[in-house]
Amino acid sequence: MEMELSLEQYETLLKLVYMGDWVISTLQAKDRSEDEPDTDSRFADVVRHVFAQADHAGLGNIVQIDQNNGEPYLTREFEEESGLVDIIEDYEDEVFWQALIERLAHRDFLRHYGETAISQMAIEERIEKETPFHDKWAQEFHENGLENLKI
């Protein structure tokens, strides 16, 4: 199968592949010990293939080959100038705040109603009753960040 992409589309594909690889690599590193090899190379194979085609597509200036292992990678300059680093940092920030809000809201919801009562609620009722806890934490973090969190 052959796919025709413009130079701009291929650059966008490189960015998407990079970001997907970043997410997968982060999860795989979390799930295995340092001595354990990467057991699922499907993702790495696609990344390697897409990056290796960059020169042929006219984007060889943004992909380099590691002299030690022969693996293609995006140049540091491209990562920074293309906005990839900013996108990943924004993503991490958004995930952090959303996860924190969701977890604290759910904790407070459980404490307030109890597991038994919640298990008997219809999904609509659960959403309706948990939403104020979510809104409370969202407002708190919007206004004060982590300033008021204490243990």
Coordinates of N, CA and C in Angstrom, one line a residue:
M1 N 0.8 -1.2 0.0 CA 0.0 0.0 0.0 C 0.9 1.2 0.0
E2 N 0.6 2.2 -0.9 CA 1.3 3.4 -0.9 C 0.4 4.6 -0.6
M3 N 1.0 5.5 0.1 CA 0.2 6.7 0.6 C 0.9 7.9 0.1
E4 N 0.1 8.8 -0.6 CA 0.7 10.0 -1.1 C 0.4 11.1 -0.1
L5 N 1.5 11.8 0.3 CA 1.4 12.9 1.3 C 2.2 14.1 0.8
S6 N 1.7 15.3 1.0 CA 2.4 16.5 0.7 C 3.5 16.6 1.8
L7 N 4.5 17.5 1.5 CA 5.6 17.7 2.5 C 5.0 18.1 3.8
E8 N 4.1 19.0 3.8 CA 3.4 19.5 5.1 C 2.7 18.3 5.8
Q9 N 2.0 17.5 5.0 CA 1.3 16.4 5.6 C 2.3 15.4 6.2
Y10 N 3.4 15.1 5.5 CA 4.4 14.2 6.1 C 5.0 14.7 7.3
E11 N 5.3 16.0 7.4 CA 5.8 16.6 8.6 C 4.8 16.5 9.7
T12 N 3.6 16.7 9.4 CA 2.5 16.5 10.5 C 2.5 15.0 10.9
L13 N 2.6 14.1 10.0 CA 2.6 12.7 10.3 C 3.8 12.4 11.2
L14 N 5.0 13.0 10.9 CA 6.2 12.8 11.8 C 5.9 13.2 13.2
K15 N 5.2 14.4 13.3 CA 4.9 14.9 14.6 C 3.9 14.0 15.4
L16 N 2.9 13.5 14.7 CA 1.9 12.6 15.3 C 2.5 11.3 15.7
V17 N 3.4 10.8 14.9 CA 4.1 9.5 15.3 C 5.0 9.8 16.5
Y18 N 5.7 10.9 16.5 CA 6.5 11.2 17.6 C 5.7 11.3 18.9
M19 N 4.6 12.0 18.9 CA 3.8 12.2 20.1 C 3.2 10.8 20.5
G20 N 2.7 10.0 19.6 CA 2.2 8.7 19.9 C 3.3 7.8 20.5
D21 N 4.5 7.9 19.9 CA 5.6 7.1 20.5 C 6.0 7.6 21.9
W22 N 5.9 8.9 22.1 CA 6.2 9.4 23.4 C 5.2 8.9 24.5
V23 N 3.9 8.8 24.1 CA 2.9 8.3 25.0 C 3.2 6.8 25.3
I24 N 3.3 6.0 24.3 CA 3.5 4.6 24.4 C 4.8 4.3 25.2
S25 N 5.9 5.0 24.8 CA 7.2 4.7 25.5 C 7.1 5.1 27.0
T26 N 6.3 6.1 27.3 CA 6.1 6.5 28.7 C 5.4 5.4 29.5
L27 N 4.3 4.9 28.9 CA 3.6 3.8 29.5 C 4.4 2.5 29.6
Q28 N 5.1 2.2 28.5 CA 5.9 0.9 28.6 C 7.0 1.0 29.6
A29 N 7.6 2.2 29.8 CA 8.7 2.3 30.8 C 8.1 2.2 32.2
K30 N 6.9 2.7 32.4 CA 6.3 2.6 33.7 C 5.9 1.1 34.1
D31 N 5.6 0.3 33.0 CA 5.1 -1.0 33.3 C 6.2 -2.1 33.3
R32 N 7.5 -1.7 33.1 CA 8.5 -2.7 33.1 C 9.7 -2.3 33.9
S33 N 10.5 -3.2 34.4 CA 11.7 -2.9 35.1 C 12.8 -2.5 34.2
E34 N 13.8 -1.9 34.7 CA 14.9 -1.4 33.9 C 15.6 -2.5 33.1
D35 N 15.7 -3.7 33.7 CA 16.4 -4.9 33.1 C 15.5 -5.6 32.1
E36 N 14.2 -5.3 32.1 CA 13.3 -6.0 31.2 C 13.3 -5.3 29.8
P37 N 13.4 -6.1 28.7 CA 13.4 -5.4 27.4 C 12.0 -5.1 27.0
D38 N 11.9 -4.2 26.0 CA 10.6 -3.8 25.4 C 10.0 -5.0 24.7
T39 N 8.9 -5.5 25.1 CA 8.3 -6.8 24.6 C 7.4 -6.5 23.4
D40 N 6.9 -5.3 23.2 CA 6.0 -5.0 22.1 C 6.6 -4.1 21.2
S41 N 7.2 -4.6 20.1 CA 7.9 -3.7 19.1 C 7.0 -3.2 18.0
R42 N 5.7 -3.5 18.0 CA 4.8 -3.1 16.9 C 4.9 -1.6 16.8
F43 N 4.8 -0.9 17.8 CA 4.8 0.6 17.8 C 6.2 1.1 17.3
A44 N 7.3 0.6 17.9 CA 8.6 1.0 17.5 C 8.9 0.7 16.1
D45 N 8.4 -0.4 15.5 CA 8.6 -0.7 14.1 C 7.9 0.4 13.2
V46 N 6.7 0.8 13.6 CA 6.1 1.8 12.8 C 6.8 3.2 12.9
V47 N 7.2 3.5 14.1 CA 7.9 4.8 14.3 C 9.2 4.7 13.4
R48 N 9.9 3.7 13.5 CA 11.2 3.5 12.8 C 10.9 3.6 11.3
H49 N 9.9 3.0 10.8 CA 9.6 3.0 9.4 C 9.2 4.4 8.9
V50 N 8.3 5.1 9.6 CA 7.9 6.5 9.2 C 9.1 7.4 9.3
F51 N 9.9 7.4 10.3 CA 11.0 8.2 10.4 C 12.0 8.0 9.4
A52 N 12.2 6.7 9.0 CA 13.2 6.3 8.0 C 12.9 6.8 6.6
Q53 N 11.6 7.0 6.4 CA 11.1 7.5 5.1 C 11.2 9.0 4.9
A54 N 11.6 9.7 6.0 CA 11.6 11.2 6.0 C 12.5 11.7 4.9
D55 N 13.7 11.1 4.8 CA 14.7 11.6 3.8 C 14.1 11.5 2.4
H56 N 13.5 10.4 2.1 CA 12.9 10.2 0.8 C 11.7 11.2 0.5
A57 N 11.0 11.6 1.6 CA 9.9 12.5 1.5 C 10.4 14.0 1.4
G58 N 11.7 14.2 1.6 CA 12.3 15.5 1.5 C 12.4 16.2 2.8
L59 N 12.3 15.4 3.9 CA 12.5 15.9 5.3 C 13.6 15.3 6.0
G60 N 14.6 14.9 5.3 CA 15.8 14.3 5.9 C 16.5 15.3 6.9
N61 N 16.3 16.6 6.7 CA 17.0 17.5 7.6 C 16.4 17.5 9.1
I62 N 15.2 16.9 9.3 CA 14.7 16.9 10.6 C 14.7 15.5 11.3
V63 N 15.2 14.5 10.5 CA 15.4 13.2 11.1 C 16.9 12.8 11.0
Q64 N 17.5 12.3 12.1 CA 18.8 11.9 12.0 C 18.9 10.4 12.4
I65 N 20.0 9.8 12.1 CA 20.2 8.4 12.4 C 21.2 8.3 13.5
D66 N 20.9 7.6 14.6 CA 21.8 7.4 15.7 C 22.9 6.5 15.2
Q67 N 24.1 7.0 15.4 CA 25.3 6.3 14.9 C 25.6 5.0 15.7
N68 N 25.1 4.9 16.9 CA 25.3 3.7 17.8 C 24.4 2.6 17.4
N69 N 23.1 2.9 17.2 CA 22.2 1.8 17.0 C 21.4 1.8 15.7
G70 N 21.7 2.9 14.9 CA 21.1 3.0 13.6 C 19.6 3.4 13.6
E71 N 19.1 3.8 14.7 CA 17.7 4.2 14.9 C 17.5 5.6 14.4
P72 N 16.4 5.9 13.6 CA 16.1 7.3 13.2 C 15.4 8.0 14.4
Y73 N 15.7 9.3 14.5 CA 15.0 10.1 15.5 C 14.9 11.5 15.0
L74 N 13.9 12.3 15.6 CA 13.8 13.7 15.2 C 14.9 14.5 15.9
T75 N 15.4 15.5 15.2 CA 16.4 16.3 15.8 C 15.9 17.1 16.9
R76 N 16.7 17.4 17.9 CA 16.3 18.2 19.0 C 15.8 19.6 18.6
E77 N 16.5 20.2 17.6 CA 16.0 21.5 17.0 C 14.6 21.4 16.5
F78 N 14.3 20.3 15.8 CA 12.9 20.2 15.2 C 11.9 20.0 16.4
E79 N 12.3 19.2 17.3 CA 11.4 19.0 18.5 C 11.0 20.3 19.1
E80 N 12.0 21.1 19.3 CA 11.8 22.4 20.0 C 11.1 23.5 19.1
E81 N 11.6 23.6 17.9 CA 11.1 24.6 17.0 C 9.7 24.3 16.4
S82 N 9.4 23.0 16.3 CA 8.1 22.7 15.8 C 6.9 22.8 16.8
G83 N 7.3 23.0 18.0 CA 6.2 23.1 19.0 C 5.9 21.8 19.7
L84 N 6.5 20.7 19.3 CA 6.2 19.4 19.9 C 6.4 19.4 21.4
V85 N 7.5 20.0 21.9 CA 7.8 20.0 23.3 C 6.6 20.8 24.0
D86 N 6.2 21.9 23.5 CA 5.1 22.7 24.1 C 3.8 21.9 24.1
I87 N 3.5 21.2 23.0 CA 2.3 20.4 22.9 C 2.3 19.3 24.0
I88 N 3.4 18.6 24.2 CA 3.5 17.6 25.2 C 3.4 18.1 26.6
E89 N 4.1 19.3 26.8 CA 4.0 19.9 28.1 C 2.5 20.3 28.4
D90 N 1.8 20.9 27.4 CA 0.4 21.3 27.6 C -0.4 20.1 27.9
Y91 N -0.2 19.0 27.2 CA -0.9 17.8 27.3 C -0.7 17.2 28.8
E92 N 0.5 17.2 29.2 CA 0.8 16.7 30.6 C 0.1 17.5 31.6
D93 N 0.1 18.8 31.4 CA -0.5 19.8 32.3 C -2.0 19.5 32.4
E94 N -2.6 19.4 31.2 CA -4.1 19.2 31.2 C -4.5 17.8 31.8
V95 N -3.7 16.8 31.5 CA -4.0 15.5 32.1 C -3.8 15.5 33.6
F96 N -2.8 16.2 34.1 CA -2.6 16.3 35.5 C -3.8 16.9 36.2
W97 N -4.2 18.1 35.8 CA -5.3 18.8 36.4 C -6.6 18.0 36.3
Q98 N -6.9 17.4 35.1 CA -8.2 16.7 35.0 C -8.2 15.4 35.9
A99 N -7.1 14.7 35.9 CA -7.0 13.5 36.8 C -7.1 13.9 38.2
L100 N -6.5 14.9 38.6 CA -6.6 15.4 40.0 C -8.0 15.7 40.4
I101 N -8.6 16.5 39.6 CA -10.0 16.9 39.8 C -10.9 15.7 39.9
E102 N -10.8 14.8 38.9 CA -11.7 13.6 38.8 C -11.5 12.7 40.1
R103 N -10.2 12.5 40.5 CA -10.0 11.6 41.6 C -10.5 12.2 42.9
L104 N -10.2 13.5 43.1 CA -10.7 14.1 44.4 C -12.2 14.2 44.4
A105 N -12.8 14.5 43.3 CA -14.3 14.6 43.2 C -14.9 13.2 43.5
H106 N -14.3 12.2 42.9 CA -14.8 10.8 43.1 C -14.6 10.4 44.6
R107 N -13.5 10.7 45.2 CA -13.2 10.4 46.6 C -14.3 11.1 47.5
D108 N -14.5 12.4 47.2 CA -15.5 13.1 48.1 C -16.9 12.6 47.9
F109 N -17.2 12.2 46.6 CA -18.5 11.6 46.3 C -18.7 10.3 47.1
L110 N -17.7 9.5 47.1 CA -17.8 8.2 47.8 C -18.0 8.5 49.3
R111 N -17.2 9.4 49.8 CA -17.3 9.7 51.3 C -18.7 10.2 51.6
H112 N -19.2 11.0 50.8 CA -20.5 11.7 51.1 C -21.7 10.7 51.0
Y113 N -21.7 9.9 50.0 CA -22.9 9.0 49.8 C -22.7 7.6 50.2
G114 N -21.4 7.1 50.1 CA -21.1 5.7 50.4 C -21.3 4.8 49.2
E115 N -20.5 3.8 49.2 CA -20.4 2.8 48.1 C -21.8 2.2 47.8
T116 N -22.4 1.7 48.9 CA -23.7 1.0 48.8 C -24.8 1.9 48.1
A117 N -24.9 3.1 48.6 CA -25.9 4.1 48.0 C -25.6 4.4 46.6
I118 N -24.3 4.6 46.3 CA -23.9 4.9 44.9 C -24.2 3.8 44.0
S119 N -23.9 2.5 44.4 CA -24.1 1.4 43.6 C -25.6 1.2 43.2
Q120 N -26.5 1.8 44.0 CA -27.9 1.7 43.7 C -28.5 2.8 42.9
M121 N -27.6 3.8 42.6 CA -28.1 5.0 41.8 C -28.0 4.6 40.3
A122 N -28.9 5.2 39.6 CA -28.8 5.1 38.1 C -27.7 6.0 37.7
I123 N -27.1 5.8 36.5 CA -26.0 6.5 36.0 C -26.3 8.0 36.0
E124 N -27.5 8.4 35.6 CA -27.8 9.8 35.5 C -27.8 10.5 36.9
E125 N -28.3 9.7 37.9 CA -28.3 10.2 39.3 C -26.8 10.4 39.8
R126 N -26.0 9.4 39.5 CA -24.6 9.4 39.9 C -23.9 10.7 39.3
I127 N -24.1 10.9 38.0 CA -23.5 12.1 37.4 C -24.0 13.4 38.0
E128 N -25.3 13.4 38.2 CA -25.9 14.6 38.8 C -25.4 14.9 40.2
K129 N -25.2 13.9 41.0 CA -24.7 14.1 42.4 C -23.2 14.2 42.5
E130 N -22.5 13.7 41.5 CA -21.0 13.8 41.6 C -20.5 15.1 41.0
T131 N -21.3 15.7 40.1 CA -20.9 16.9 39.4 C -20.6 18.1 40.3
P132 N -21.3 18.3 41.4 CA -21.0 19.4 42.3 C -19.6 19.2 42.9
F133 N -19.2 18.0 43.2 CA -17.9 17.7 43.8 C -16.8 18.0 42.7
H134 N -17.1 17.7 41.5 CA -16.2 18.0 40.4 C -16.0 19.5 40.2
D135 N -17.2 20.2 40.2 CA -17.2 21.6 40.0 C -16.4 22.3 41.1
K136 N -16.6 21.8 42.4 CA -15.9 22.5 43.5 C -14.4 22.4 43.3
W137 N -13.9 21.2 43.0 CA -12.4 21.0 42.8 C -11.9 21.8 41.6
A138 N -12.7 21.8 40.5 CA -12.3 22.6 39.3 C -12.1 24.0 39.6
Q139 N -13.1 24.6 40.4 CA -13.1 26.0 40.7 C -11.9 26.3 41.7
E140 N -11.7 25.4 42.6 CA -10.6 25.6 43.6 C -9.2 25.6 42.9
F141 N -9.0 24.7 42.0 CA -7.7 24.6 41.3 C -7.6 25.8 40.3
H142 N -8.7 26.2 39.7 CA -8.6 27.3 38.7 C -8.2 28.6 39.5
E143 N -8.8 28.8 40.7 CA -8.5 30.0 41.4 C -7.2 30.0 42.2
N144 N -6.8 28.8 42.7 CA -5.7 28.7 43.6 C -4.6 27.7 43.3
G145 N -4.8 27.0 42.2 CA -3.7 26.0 41.9 C -3.6 25.0 43.0
L146 N -2.4 24.7 43.4 CA -2.2 23.7 44.5 C -2.0 24.4 45.8
E147 N -2.1 25.7 45.8 CA -1.8 26.5 47.0 C -2.5 26.0 48.3
N148 N -3.7 25.6 48.2 CA -4.5 25.2 49.4 C -4.5 23.7 49.7
L149 N -3.8 22.9 48.9 CA -3.7 21.5 49.2 C -2.8 21.2 50.3
K150 N -3.2 20.5 51.3 CA -2.4 20.1 52.5 C -2.6 18.7 52.9
I151 N -1.7 18.1 53.5 CA -1.8 16.7 54.0 C -1.7 16.7 55.5

